[in-house]
Amino acid sequence: MSISDNPHILVYPFQTSGHIIPLLDLTHRLLNRGLVITVIVTPNNLPLLHPFLSSSQFHHLVLPSPQIPPDSKNRLVAMMRFMRHHHYPALLSFFQSHSSPPVAIISDFFIGWTHELASQIGIPRIVFSPSAAFAFSITCSTWRHHFTQIDDPENPDDVLVEFPSIPNSPSYRLWQISHIYKASRDSDWEFFKDCFMANLSSWGIVFNSFAELEGIYLHHLKKDFPNDNVWAVGPVLPLTDDVVGSTNRGGSSSHDVLTWLDSRKEDSVVYVCFGSRAWLTCKQMAELVTSLEKSKVSFILCDRQPNDGSDDVGVVPDGFKDRVGERGYVIKGWAPQVAILRHRAVGAFLTHCGWNSVLEGISAGVVMLTWPMGADQYTNTQLLVDQLGVGIRVGESTKKIPDSSDLARILDGSVKGSLEERKKAKKLQEAAGNAIIKGGSSDQDLDGLIVRLYQLKLKNLSNYPLQEQH
């Protein structure tokens, strides 16, 4: 069979690291199954495509990087608007001029307007969710039901919001609900709502998750998509023995942290990282570094700083590294997180609970110390702590900043081998590995997705008439 006989798919990530990296991981698996892929990328993300460029099945289209107006009220919505305005016409032209255009679009859930594009062209659009099925369910329910906020309670942020239609009937305080939903109902609010609701009108959805992790929520969502077109294909991470893939995923490493880890005992190190988008306040950082000093644990601390001139940003204080000595390792900037977590010496992960970090921690079998900062991270924390039993609550944004003495005690206890959370984490790690091997639940779902894409090719949907743009 020649490459021309295989389905051609357009893959369109949202252009931030937490979104583009997992969708590129999925792209790698689709290429391995024989698909022809065109990926949309912006100039600043071109280096992430280097591992794919040698494949004759892989193509890419470079579109402008989002420009954020200085008076923008919401950076995320501004990026979404820019992509809708500037990328839509370019993609329409791409489909019109291509000799063998894609038979489907797989796009991030922040690019909901691609459902409109796909409908205009006459092909299916498949949502890619870089978040959990649990979190996606919460977001769907939020935008569908438009919960009324109490106007003048004594503590308005503590109003309880309940989701009785979702399995396990989760509930949250109002301050844990998306700030976009709580914003003024202006044109930005309407645009975001329309983009997200378009996800529910799409042909199908792919989750970077697996059935053993959140099967109850995957089943819950199947009623929203035709023909049960819900596929859980994760964790879409480099294989365990892929040293290069796990070390250089998303960036390149110039430090010797893995060598430092080689000198540590098994499950003795706490890895501390709050992702690529979260910054600690001065108060948060002060309690964190003090707890690391008070504890006896070996640790790796990722110290990332914003470059936008933000106020109240905590920094690692002068003299800290001298005071903790050899038991502490501080990384400034990008860290090879997958490789660090998979190292035998790492036993616990203090995390903001972004979904990529959650999956990386689960796949490594480490105890999760949870300190969510926003977005879907409160839902992910609830899954880890209350439902799976592999996590220990540490803090919650700036609402619940842990005391340094209490946190030091938790850090020390998190690397003890007898910890119940560790036993459950190891079992969940095994389930994650089994999901992606031949015959596993995620492997079967990926096969199912591929079959549907081949059916689209056989229906010859590439020979569709383009309609006029509205």
Short mmCIF file of C-alpha atoms in Angstrom, two decimals:
data_model
loop_
_atom_site.label_atom_id
_atom_site.label_comp_id
_atom_site.label_asym_id
_atom_site.label_seq_id
_atom_site.Cartn_x
_atom_site.Cartn_y
_atom_site.Cartn_z
CA MET A 1 0.00 0.00 0.00
CA SER A 2 1.42 3.40 -0.98
CA ILE A 3 1.33 6.46 1.26
CA SER A 4 -1.31 7.98 -1.04
CA ASP A 5 -3.71 5.17 -0.01
CA ASN A 6 -3.52 6.17 3.67
CA PRO A 7 -5.78 8.78 5.30
CA HIS A 8 -4.48 12.33 5.35
CA ILE A 9 -5.35 14.14 8.61
CA LEU A 10 -4.93 17.79 9.59
CA VAL A 11 -3.64 18.11 13.18
CA TYR A 12 -4.11 21.56 14.71
CA PRO A 13 -2.72 22.09 18.23
CA PHE A 14 -3.30 25.12 20.39
CA GLN A 15 0.09 26.81 20.34
CA THR A 16 1.14 26.61 23.99
CA SER A 17 3.47 23.93 25.34
CA GLY A 18 0.94 22.16 27.55
CA HIS A 19 -1.33 21.68 24.54
CA ILE A 20 0.98 21.21 21.58
CA ILE A 21 3.31 18.61 23.17
CA PRO A 22 0.67 15.96 23.94
CA LEU A 23 -0.96 16.41 20.52
CA LEU A 24 2.46 15.95 18.89
CA ASP A 25 2.88 12.80 21.00
CA LEU A 26 -0.41 11.57 19.52
CA THR A 27 0.79 12.59 16.05
CA HIS A 28 3.80 10.32 16.52
CA ARG A 29 1.48 7.38 17.18
CA LEU A 30 -0.71 8.21 14.20
CA LEU A 31 2.33 8.31 11.94
CA ASN A 32 3.39 4.91 13.27
CA ARG A 33 -0.05 3.58 12.24
CA GLY A 34 0.51 4.75 8.66
CA LEU A 35 -1.46 7.99 8.54
CA VAL A 36 -0.33 11.02 6.55
CA ILE A 37 -0.30 14.08 8.81
CA THR A 38 -0.17 17.82 8.22
CA VAL A 39 0.45 19.73 11.46
CA ILE A 40 -0.34 23.43 11.89
CA VAL A 41 2.48 25.21 13.68
CA THR A 42 3.57 28.77 14.42
CA PRO A 43 7.18 29.93 13.87
CA ASN A 44 8.12 29.83 17.57
CA ASN A 45 7.08 26.16 17.82
CA LEU A 46 8.91 24.92 14.73
CA PRO A 47 11.73 23.33 16.80
CA LEU A 48 9.19 20.90 18.29
CA LEU A 49 8.75 19.35 14.83
CA HIS A 50 12.39 18.25 14.42
CA PRO A 51 11.73 14.61 15.45
CA PHE A 52 9.12 14.29 12.67
CA LEU A 53 10.85 15.91 9.71
CA SER A 54 12.52 12.74 8.43
CA SER A 55 9.14 11.04 7.87
CA SER A 56 7.74 11.16 4.32
CA GLN A 57 4.24 10.94 5.84
CA PHE A 58 4.71 14.16 7.80
CA HIS A 59 4.02 17.69 6.54
CA HIS A 60 3.53 21.01 8.25
CA LEU A 61 1.95 24.35 7.54
CA VAL A 62 3.36 27.45 9.25
CA LEU A 63 0.79 30.08 10.24
CA PRO A 64 1.29 33.38 12.11
CA SER A 65 1.95 33.39 15.83
CA PRO A 66 -0.88 34.94 17.85
CA GLN A 67 -0.34 38.62 18.60
CA ILE A 68 -1.85 39.72 21.90
CA PRO A 69 -3.11 43.35 22.04
CA PRO A 70 -1.63 45.21 25.01
CA ASP A 71 -5.12 46.16 26.23
CA SER A 72 -6.40 42.58 26.08
CA LYS A 73 -8.43 41.56 29.14
CA ASN A 74 -7.82 37.85 28.65
CA ARG A 75 -4.69 36.47 27.02
CA LEU A 76 -6.24 33.07 26.25
CA VAL A 77 -9.30 34.49 24.51
CA ALA A 78 -7.10 36.96 22.60
CA MET A 79 -5.01 34.06 21.28
CA MET A 80 -8.16 32.16 20.29
CA ARG A 81 -9.57 35.20 18.50
CA PHE A 82 -6.32 35.82 16.61
CA MET A 83 -6.20 32.22 15.39
CA ARG A 84 -9.85 32.33 14.28
CA HIS A 85 -9.33 35.58 12.37
CA HIS A 86 -5.94 34.86 10.76
CA HIS A 87 -5.79 31.08 10.46
CA TYR A 88 -9.28 30.31 9.14
CA PRO A 89 -8.74 31.92 5.69
CA ALA A 90 -5.29 30.33 5.35
CA LEU A 91 -6.67 26.88 6.17
CA LEU A 92 -9.55 27.29 3.75
CA SER A 93 -7.04 28.17 1.03
CA PHE A 94 -4.93 25.14 2.01
CA PHE A 95 -7.90 22.79 1.53
CA GLN A 96 -8.91 24.42 -1.75
CA SER A 97 -5.44 24.17 -3.27
CA HIS A 98 -4.28 20.78 -1.98
CA SER A 99 -4.30 17.89 -4.47
CA SER A 100 -5.14 15.36 -1.73
CA PRO A 101 -6.54 17.34 1.21
CA PRO A 102 -7.15 15.90 4.68
CA VAL A 103 -10.25 13.80 5.28
CA ALA A 104 -10.59 14.98 8.89
CA ILE A 105 -9.38 17.66 11.31
CA ILE A 106 -8.10 16.82 14.78
CA SER A 107 -7.89 20.06 16.74
CA ASP A 108 -7.46 21.20 20.33
CA PHE A 109 -10.56 22.00 22.36
CA PHE A 110 -9.54 25.68 22.50
CA ILE A 111 -9.94 25.81 18.70
CA GLY A 112 -13.64 25.01 18.66
CA TRP A 113 -14.22 27.21 15.61
CA THR A 114 -12.55 24.51 13.50
CA HIS A 115 -15.89 22.70 13.71
CA GLU A 116 -17.29 25.53 11.58
CA LEU A 117 -14.38 25.19 9.16
CA ALA A 118 -14.80 21.41 8.94
CA SER A 119 -18.56 21.79 8.34
CA GLN A 120 -17.93 24.30 5.56
CA ILE A 121 -15.47 21.96 3.88
CA GLY A 122 -17.61 18.89 4.45
CA ILE A 123 -15.34 16.77 6.64
CA PRO A 124 -15.48 15.63 10.29
CA ARG A 125 -13.79 17.52 13.08
CA ILE A 126 -12.40 15.52 16.01
CA VAL A 127 -11.71 17.30 19.30
CA PHE A 128 -8.41 16.64 21.07
CA SER A 129 -8.67 17.18 24.82
CA PRO A 130 -5.34 17.71 26.62
CA SER A 131 -7.41 17.68 29.83
CA ALA A 132 -9.04 14.78 31.64
CA ALA A 133 -12.47 13.43 30.74
CA PHE A 134 -13.50 14.34 34.30
CA ALA A 135 -12.44 17.98 33.83
CA PHE A 136 -14.03 18.11 30.37
CA SER A 137 -17.32 16.92 31.90
CA ILE A 138 -17.18 19.72 34.48
CA THR A 139 -16.50 22.34 31.81
CA CYS A 140 -19.34 21.07 29.62
CA SER A 141 -21.77 21.21 32.51
CA THR A 142 -20.61 24.70 33.51
CA TRP A 143 -21.22 26.23 30.08
CA ARG A 144 -24.46 24.35 29.50
CA HIS A 145 -26.24 25.19 32.74
CA HIS A 146 -24.91 28.71 33.47
CA PHE A 147 -24.90 28.53 37.23
CA THR A 148 -26.30 31.60 38.92
CA GLN A 149 -23.98 33.37 41.31
CA ILE A 150 -25.40 34.70 44.57
CA ASP A 151 -25.15 38.48 44.42
CA ASP A 152 -24.35 39.43 47.98
CA PRO A 153 -23.36 36.56 50.28
CA GLU A 154 -20.91 37.18 53.09
CA ASN A 155 -18.27 35.08 51.34
CA PRO A 156 -19.13 35.12 47.61
CA ASP A 157 -16.09 33.08 46.57
CA ASP A 158 -17.10 30.23 48.87
CA VAL A 159 -20.49 29.62 47.25
CA LEU A 160 -20.80 25.88 46.61
CA VAL A 161 -21.32 24.80 42.99
CA GLU A 162 -22.59 21.25 42.57
CA PHE A 163 -22.63 18.95 39.53
CA PRO A 164 -25.22 16.25 40.35
CA SER A 165 -25.46 14.99 36.75
CA ILE A 166 -21.77 14.00 36.67
CA PRO A 167 -20.66 10.68 38.19
CA ASN A 168 -19.67 10.98 41.87
CA SER A 169 -21.60 14.30 42.05
CA PRO A 170 -18.51 16.53 42.42
CA SER A 171 -18.76 19.99 43.96
CA TYR A 172 -16.46 23.02 44.09
CA ARG A 173 -16.27 26.45 45.62
CA LEU A 174 -16.95 29.31 43.24
CA TRP A 175 -13.32 30.41 43.38
CA GLN A 176 -12.37 27.05 41.85
CA ILE A 177 -14.58 27.61 38.78
CA SER A 178 -13.02 29.00 35.59
CA HIS A 179 -12.34 32.73 35.77
CA ILE A 180 -13.49 33.00 32.14
CA TYR A 181 -16.95 31.75 33.03
CA LYS A 182 -17.15 34.19 35.95
CA ALA A 183 -16.07 37.17 33.83
CA SER A 184 -18.49 39.77 32.50
CA ARG A 185 -20.74 38.34 29.81
CA ASP A 186 -19.28 40.40 27.00
CA SER A 187 -18.18 39.46 23.47
CA ASP A 188 -15.12 37.58 24.82
CA TRP A 189 -17.38 35.51 27.08
CA GLU A 190 -19.71 34.70 24.19
CA PHE A 191 -16.82 33.83 21.87
CA PHE A 192 -15.29 31.42 24.37
CA LYS A 193 -18.65 29.83 25.09
CA ASP A 194 -19.36 29.34 21.37
CA CYS A 195 -15.92 27.80 20.81
CA PHE A 196 -16.35 25.36 23.64
CA MET A 197 -19.92 24.41 22.80
CA ALA A 198 -18.74 23.70 19.24
CA ASN A 199 -16.70 20.88 20.74
CA LEU A 200 -19.94 19.15 21.70
CA SER A 201 -21.22 19.45 18.12
CA SER A 202 -18.11 17.83 16.68
CA TRP A 203 -17.89 14.31 15.23
CA GLY A 204 -15.80 12.82 18.03
CA ILE A 205 -13.28 13.46 20.79
CA VAL A 206 -9.89 12.00 21.71
CA PHE A 207 -8.66 12.07 25.30
CA ASN A 208 -5.10 11.79 26.53
CA SER A 209 -6.32 9.40 29.21
CA PHE A 210 -7.11 5.72 29.68
CA ALA A 211 -10.13 3.67 30.66
CA GLU A 212 -8.69 2.31 33.91
CA LEU A 213 -8.05 5.88 35.08
CA GLU A 214 -11.42 7.51 34.43
CA GLY A 215 -13.65 5.06 32.60
CA ILE A 216 -16.76 6.30 34.41
CA TYR A 217 -16.31 9.79 32.93
CA LEU A 218 -15.46 8.52 29.46
CA HIS A 219 -18.68 6.51 29.49
CA HIS A 220 -20.57 9.57 30.76
CA LEU A 221 -19.40 11.63 27.77
CA LYS A 222 -20.33 9.09 25.10
CA LYS A 223 -23.90 10.36 25.07
CA ASP A 224 -22.61 13.71 23.75
CA PHE A 225 -20.95 12.33 20.61
CA PRO A 226 -22.43 10.37 17.68
CA ASN A 227 -21.81 6.61 17.55
CA ASP A 228 -19.92 6.71 20.87
CA ASN A 229 -17.05 8.52 19.13
CA VAL A 230 -15.04 8.93 22.34
CA TRP A 231 -11.52 7.51 22.33
CA ALA A 232 -9.08 7.37 25.26
CA VAL A 233 -5.62 6.74 23.80
CA GLY A 234 -3.27 7.81 26.59
CA PRO A 235 -0.94 8.27 28.18
CA VAL A 236 0.58 9.53 24.91
CA LEU A 237 4.08 9.74 26.37
CA PRO A 238 7.43 8.46 25.06
CA LEU A 239 7.87 4.78 25.84
CA THR A 240 9.59 3.94 29.12
CA ASP A 241 12.81 2.89 27.41
CA ASP A 242 12.88 5.93 25.10
CA VAL A 243 15.64 7.84 26.89
CA VAL A 244 16.10 10.49 24.19
CA GLY A 245 12.35 11.03 23.80
CA SER A 246 11.76 11.46 27.52
CA THR A 247 14.80 13.71 28.02
CA ASN A 248 14.27 16.11 25.11
CA ARG A 249 10.46 16.14 24.97
CA GLY A 250 9.50 19.77 24.61
CA GLY A 251 13.03 21.18 24.94
CA SER A 252 16.69 20.39 25.38
CA SER A 253 18.57 19.83 28.61
CA SER A 254 21.95 21.38 29.37
CA HIS A 255 22.21 20.42 33.05
CA ASP A 256 23.29 17.18 34.72
CA VAL A 257 20.23 16.57 36.90
CA LEU A 258 20.02 12.91 35.85
CA THR A 259 23.62 12.39 36.92
CA TRP A 260 22.78 13.99 40.28
CA LEU A 261 19.81 11.62 40.60
CA ASP A 262 22.04 8.62 39.92
CA SER A 263 23.73 9.25 43.27
CA ARG A 264 20.44 9.13 45.23
CA LYS A 265 18.65 6.16 46.77
CA GLU A 266 15.49 4.72 45.23
CA ASP A 267 12.28 6.71 45.94
CA SER A 268 14.20 9.21 48.08
CA VAL A 269 13.80 12.44 46.06
CA VAL A 270 10.86 14.86 45.87
CA TYR A 271 10.49 16.60 42.51
CA VAL A 272 8.92 20.08 42.81
CA CYS A 273 7.52 21.72 39.68
CA PHE A 274 4.45 23.85 38.98
CA GLY A 275 4.36 23.60 35.20
CA SER A 276 5.15 26.10 32.48
CA ARG A 277 2.36 28.62 33.17
CA ALA A 278 2.08 28.91 36.97
CA TRP A 279 4.21 31.26 39.04
CA LEU A 280 4.45 31.24 42.82
CA THR A 281 3.71 34.40 44.75
CA CYS A 282 6.24 35.71 47.24
CA LYS A 283 4.25 34.15 50.10
CA GLN A 284 3.95 30.78 48.35
CA MET A 285 7.63 30.67 47.49
CA ALA A 286 8.66 31.69 51.01
CA GLU A 287 6.71 28.82 52.59
CA LEU A 288 7.94 26.37 49.96
CA VAL A 289 11.66 27.09 50.24
CA THR A 290 11.45 27.27 54.04
CA SER A 291 9.79 23.85 54.08
CA LEU A 292 12.52 22.44 51.86
CA GLU A 293 15.14 23.81 54.24
CA LYS A 294 13.35 22.41 57.31
CA SER A 295 12.82 18.98 55.79
CA LYS A 296 15.48 16.29 55.55
CA VAL A 297 14.43 15.21 52.07
CA SER A 298 16.47 15.36 48.88
CA PHE A 299 14.70 17.42 46.23
CA ILE A 300 14.71 18.96 42.78
CA LEU A 301 13.13 22.42 42.56
CA CYS A 302 12.13 23.95 39.21
CA ASP A 303 12.41 27.74 39.44
CA ARG A 304 10.58 29.32 36.51
CA GLN A 305 10.02 33.04 36.27
CA PRO A 306 7.56 34.96 34.05
CA ASN A 307 8.95 37.32 31.44
CA ASP A 308 5.97 39.68 31.36
CA GLY A 309 6.87 41.89 34.32
CA SER A 310 4.27 40.34 36.63
CA ASP A 311 4.07 41.64 40.18
CA ASP A 312 4.29 39.53 43.34
CA VAL A 313 6.43 36.78 41.86
CA GLY A 314 8.36 34.65 44.33
CA VAL A 315 12.04 33.96 43.73
CA VAL A 316 14.41 31.45 45.27
CA PRO A 317 16.28 33.53 47.88
CA ASP A 318 20.01 34.14 47.86
CA GLY A 319 21.89 31.58 49.88
CA PHE A 320 19.19 28.93 49.61
CA LYS A 321 21.31 26.52 47.59
CA ASP A 322 24.20 26.91 50.03
CA ARG A 323 21.93 26.19 52.99
CA VAL A 324 20.42 23.00 51.55
CA GLY A 325 23.76 21.79 50.18
CA GLU A 326 24.00 18.64 48.07
CA ARG A 327 20.54 17.35 48.95
CA GLY A 328 18.91 20.05 46.80
CA TYR A 329 19.09 20.65 43.03
CA VAL A 330 17.59 23.84 41.55
CA ILE A 331 16.72 24.01 37.84
CA LYS A 332 16.06 27.37 36.22
CA GLY A 333 13.91 27.22 33.10
CA TRP A 334 12.95 24.04 31.26
CA ALA A 335 13.37 20.66 32.98
CA PRO A 336 13.29 17.16 31.44
CA GLN A 337 10.27 16.29 33.57
CA VAL A 338 9.40 12.89 32.09
CA ALA A 339 12.97 11.65 32.49
CA ILE A 340 13.19 13.03 36.03
CA LEU A 341 9.95 11.42 37.17
CA ARG A 342 10.90 8.07 35.65
CA HIS A 343 14.23 7.98 37.46
CA ARG A 344 14.31 5.32 40.18
CA ALA A 345 15.41 7.93 42.78
CA VAL A 346 12.24 10.06 42.50
CA GLY A 347 9.51 8.98 44.92
CA ALA A 348 7.18 11.98 45.13
CA PHE A 349 6.04 14.87 42.96
CA LEU A 350 4.88 18.24 44.35
CA THR A 351 2.77 19.47 41.46
CA HIS A 352 0.18 22.02 40.34
CA CYS A 353 -1.78 19.07 38.90
CA GLY A 354 -1.89 20.14 35.27
CA TRP A 355 -3.09 17.11 33.30
CA ASN A 356 0.23 16.52 31.52
CA SER A 357 2.01 16.48 34.87
CA VAL A 358 -0.65 14.20 36.34
CA LEU A 359 -0.19 11.64 33.56
CA GLU A 360 3.59 11.87 33.77
CA GLY A 361 3.44 11.31 37.53
CA ILE A 362 1.02 8.39 37.19
CA SER A 363 3.17 6.78 34.50
CA ALA A 364 6.17 7.06 36.81
CA GLY A 365 4.34 5.58 39.81
CA VAL A 366 5.20 8.44 42.19
CA VAL A 367 3.18 9.85 45.09
CA MET A 368 1.50 13.11 44.07
CA LEU A 369 1.59 16.07 46.46
CA THR A 370 -1.12 18.37 45.13
CA TRP A 371 -1.07 22.16 45.05
CA PRO A 372 -3.45 23.23 42.26
CA MET A 373 -3.27 26.81 41.02
CA GLY A 374 -6.29 27.14 38.70
CA ALA A 375 -8.16 25.88 35.63
CA ASP A 376 -8.79 22.10 35.64
CA GLN A 377 -6.23 21.50 38.38
CA TYR A 378 -8.80 21.41 41.20
CA THR A 379 -10.70 18.68 39.38
CA ASN A 380 -7.49 16.75 38.74
CA THR A 381 -6.64 17.03 42.44
CA GLN A 382 -10.04 15.62 43.37
CA LEU A 383 -9.42 12.68 41.04
CA LEU A 384 -5.95 11.97 42.46
CA VAL A 385 -6.74 12.39 46.14
CA ASP A 386 -10.40 11.51 46.68
CA GLN A 387 -11.02 8.95 43.93
CA LEU A 388 -7.70 7.25 43.18
CA GLY A 389 -5.93 7.64 46.53
CA VAL A 390 -2.51 8.37 45.00
CA GLY A 391 -2.29 12.00 46.11
CA ILE A 392 -1.89 14.04 49.29
CA ARG A 393 -3.29 17.58 49.49
CA VAL A 394 -0.68 20.25 50.21
CA GLY A 395 -2.25 23.57 49.24
CA GLU A 396 -4.72 25.30 46.95
CA SER A 397 -3.56 28.34 44.99
CA THR A 398 -3.24 31.35 47.31
CA LYS A 399 -6.39 30.33 49.21
CA LYS A 400 -4.66 27.62 51.22
CA ILE A 401 -0.91 28.20 51.40
CA PRO A 402 0.68 25.46 53.50
CA ASP A 403 2.61 26.30 56.64
CA SER A 404 6.30 25.54 56.13
CA SER A 405 6.51 23.19 59.13
CA ASP A 406 3.48 21.20 58.00
CA LEU A 407 4.77 21.02 54.45
CA ALA A 408 8.22 19.90 55.64
CA ARG A 409 6.55 17.05 57.51
CA ILE A 410 4.58 16.02 54.41
CA LEU A 411 7.71 16.17 52.23
CA ASP A 412 9.62 13.92 54.62
CA GLY A 413 6.74 11.45 54.84
CA SER A 414 6.14 11.32 51.09
CA VAL A 415 9.30 9.32 50.40
CA LYS A 416 8.59 6.58 52.95
CA GLY A 417 8.19 3.19 51.30
CA SER A 418 5.27 2.08 53.47
CA LEU A 419 3.03 4.96 52.37
CA GLU A 420 -0.42 3.71 51.25
CA GLU A 421 -0.49 6.28 48.45
CA ARG A 422 2.75 4.80 47.07
CA LYS A 423 1.26 1.31 46.88
CA LYS A 424 -1.73 2.63 44.96
CA ALA A 425 0.52 4.75 42.72
CA LYS A 426 2.53 1.67 41.70
CA LYS A 427 -0.67 -0.20 40.81
CA LEU A 428 -1.91 2.75 38.76
CA GLN A 429 1.47 2.95 37.02
CA GLU A 430 1.06 -0.67 35.97
CA ALA A 431 -2.45 0.04 34.68
CA ALA A 432 -1.14 2.99 32.63
CA GLY A 433 1.55 0.81 31.08
CA ASN A 434 -0.89 -1.98 30.31
CA ALA A 435 -3.30 0.46 28.63
CA ILE A 436 -0.87 1.39 25.84
CA ILE A 437 0.68 -2.00 25.08
CA LYS A 438 -0.70 -4.24 22.34
CA GLY A 439 -4.25 -5.18 23.23
CA GLY A 440 -4.54 -2.65 26.07
CA SER A 441 -7.56 -0.35 26.39
CA SER A 442 -5.82 2.68 24.89
CA ASP A 443 -4.23 0.61 22.14
CA GLN A 444 -7.67 -0.73 21.22
CA ASP A 445 -9.17 2.76 21.25
CA LEU A 446 -6.38 4.01 19.00
CA ASP A 447 -7.07 1.10 16.64
CA GLY A 448 -10.75 2.06 16.68
CA LEU A 449 -9.94 5.67 15.82
CA ILE A 450 -7.65 4.57 12.98
CA VAL A 451 -10.37 2.30 11.56
CA ARG A 452 -12.83 5.19 11.50
CA LEU A 453 -10.26 7.41 9.74
CA TYR A 454 -9.64 4.74 7.10
CA GLN A 455 -13.40 4.51 6.58
CA LEU A 456 -13.42 8.24 5.87
CA LYS A 457 -10.71 7.71 3.27
CA LEU A 458 -12.66 4.87 1.65
CA LYS A 459 -15.72 7.10 1.40
CA ASN A 460 -13.53 9.39 -0.69
CA LEU A 461 -14.47 12.45 1.36
CA SER A 462 -11.47 14.29 -0.05
CA ASN A 463 -13.55 15.01 -3.18
CA TYR A 464 -16.00 17.35 -1.48
CA PRO A 465 -17.31 20.66 -2.86
CA LEU A 466 -16.20 23.72 -0.92
CA GLN A 467 -18.99 26.07 0.06
CA GLU A 468 -18.87 29.81 0.24
CA GLN A 469 -17.38 31.19 3.46
CA HIS A 470 -19.88 32.95 5.67
#
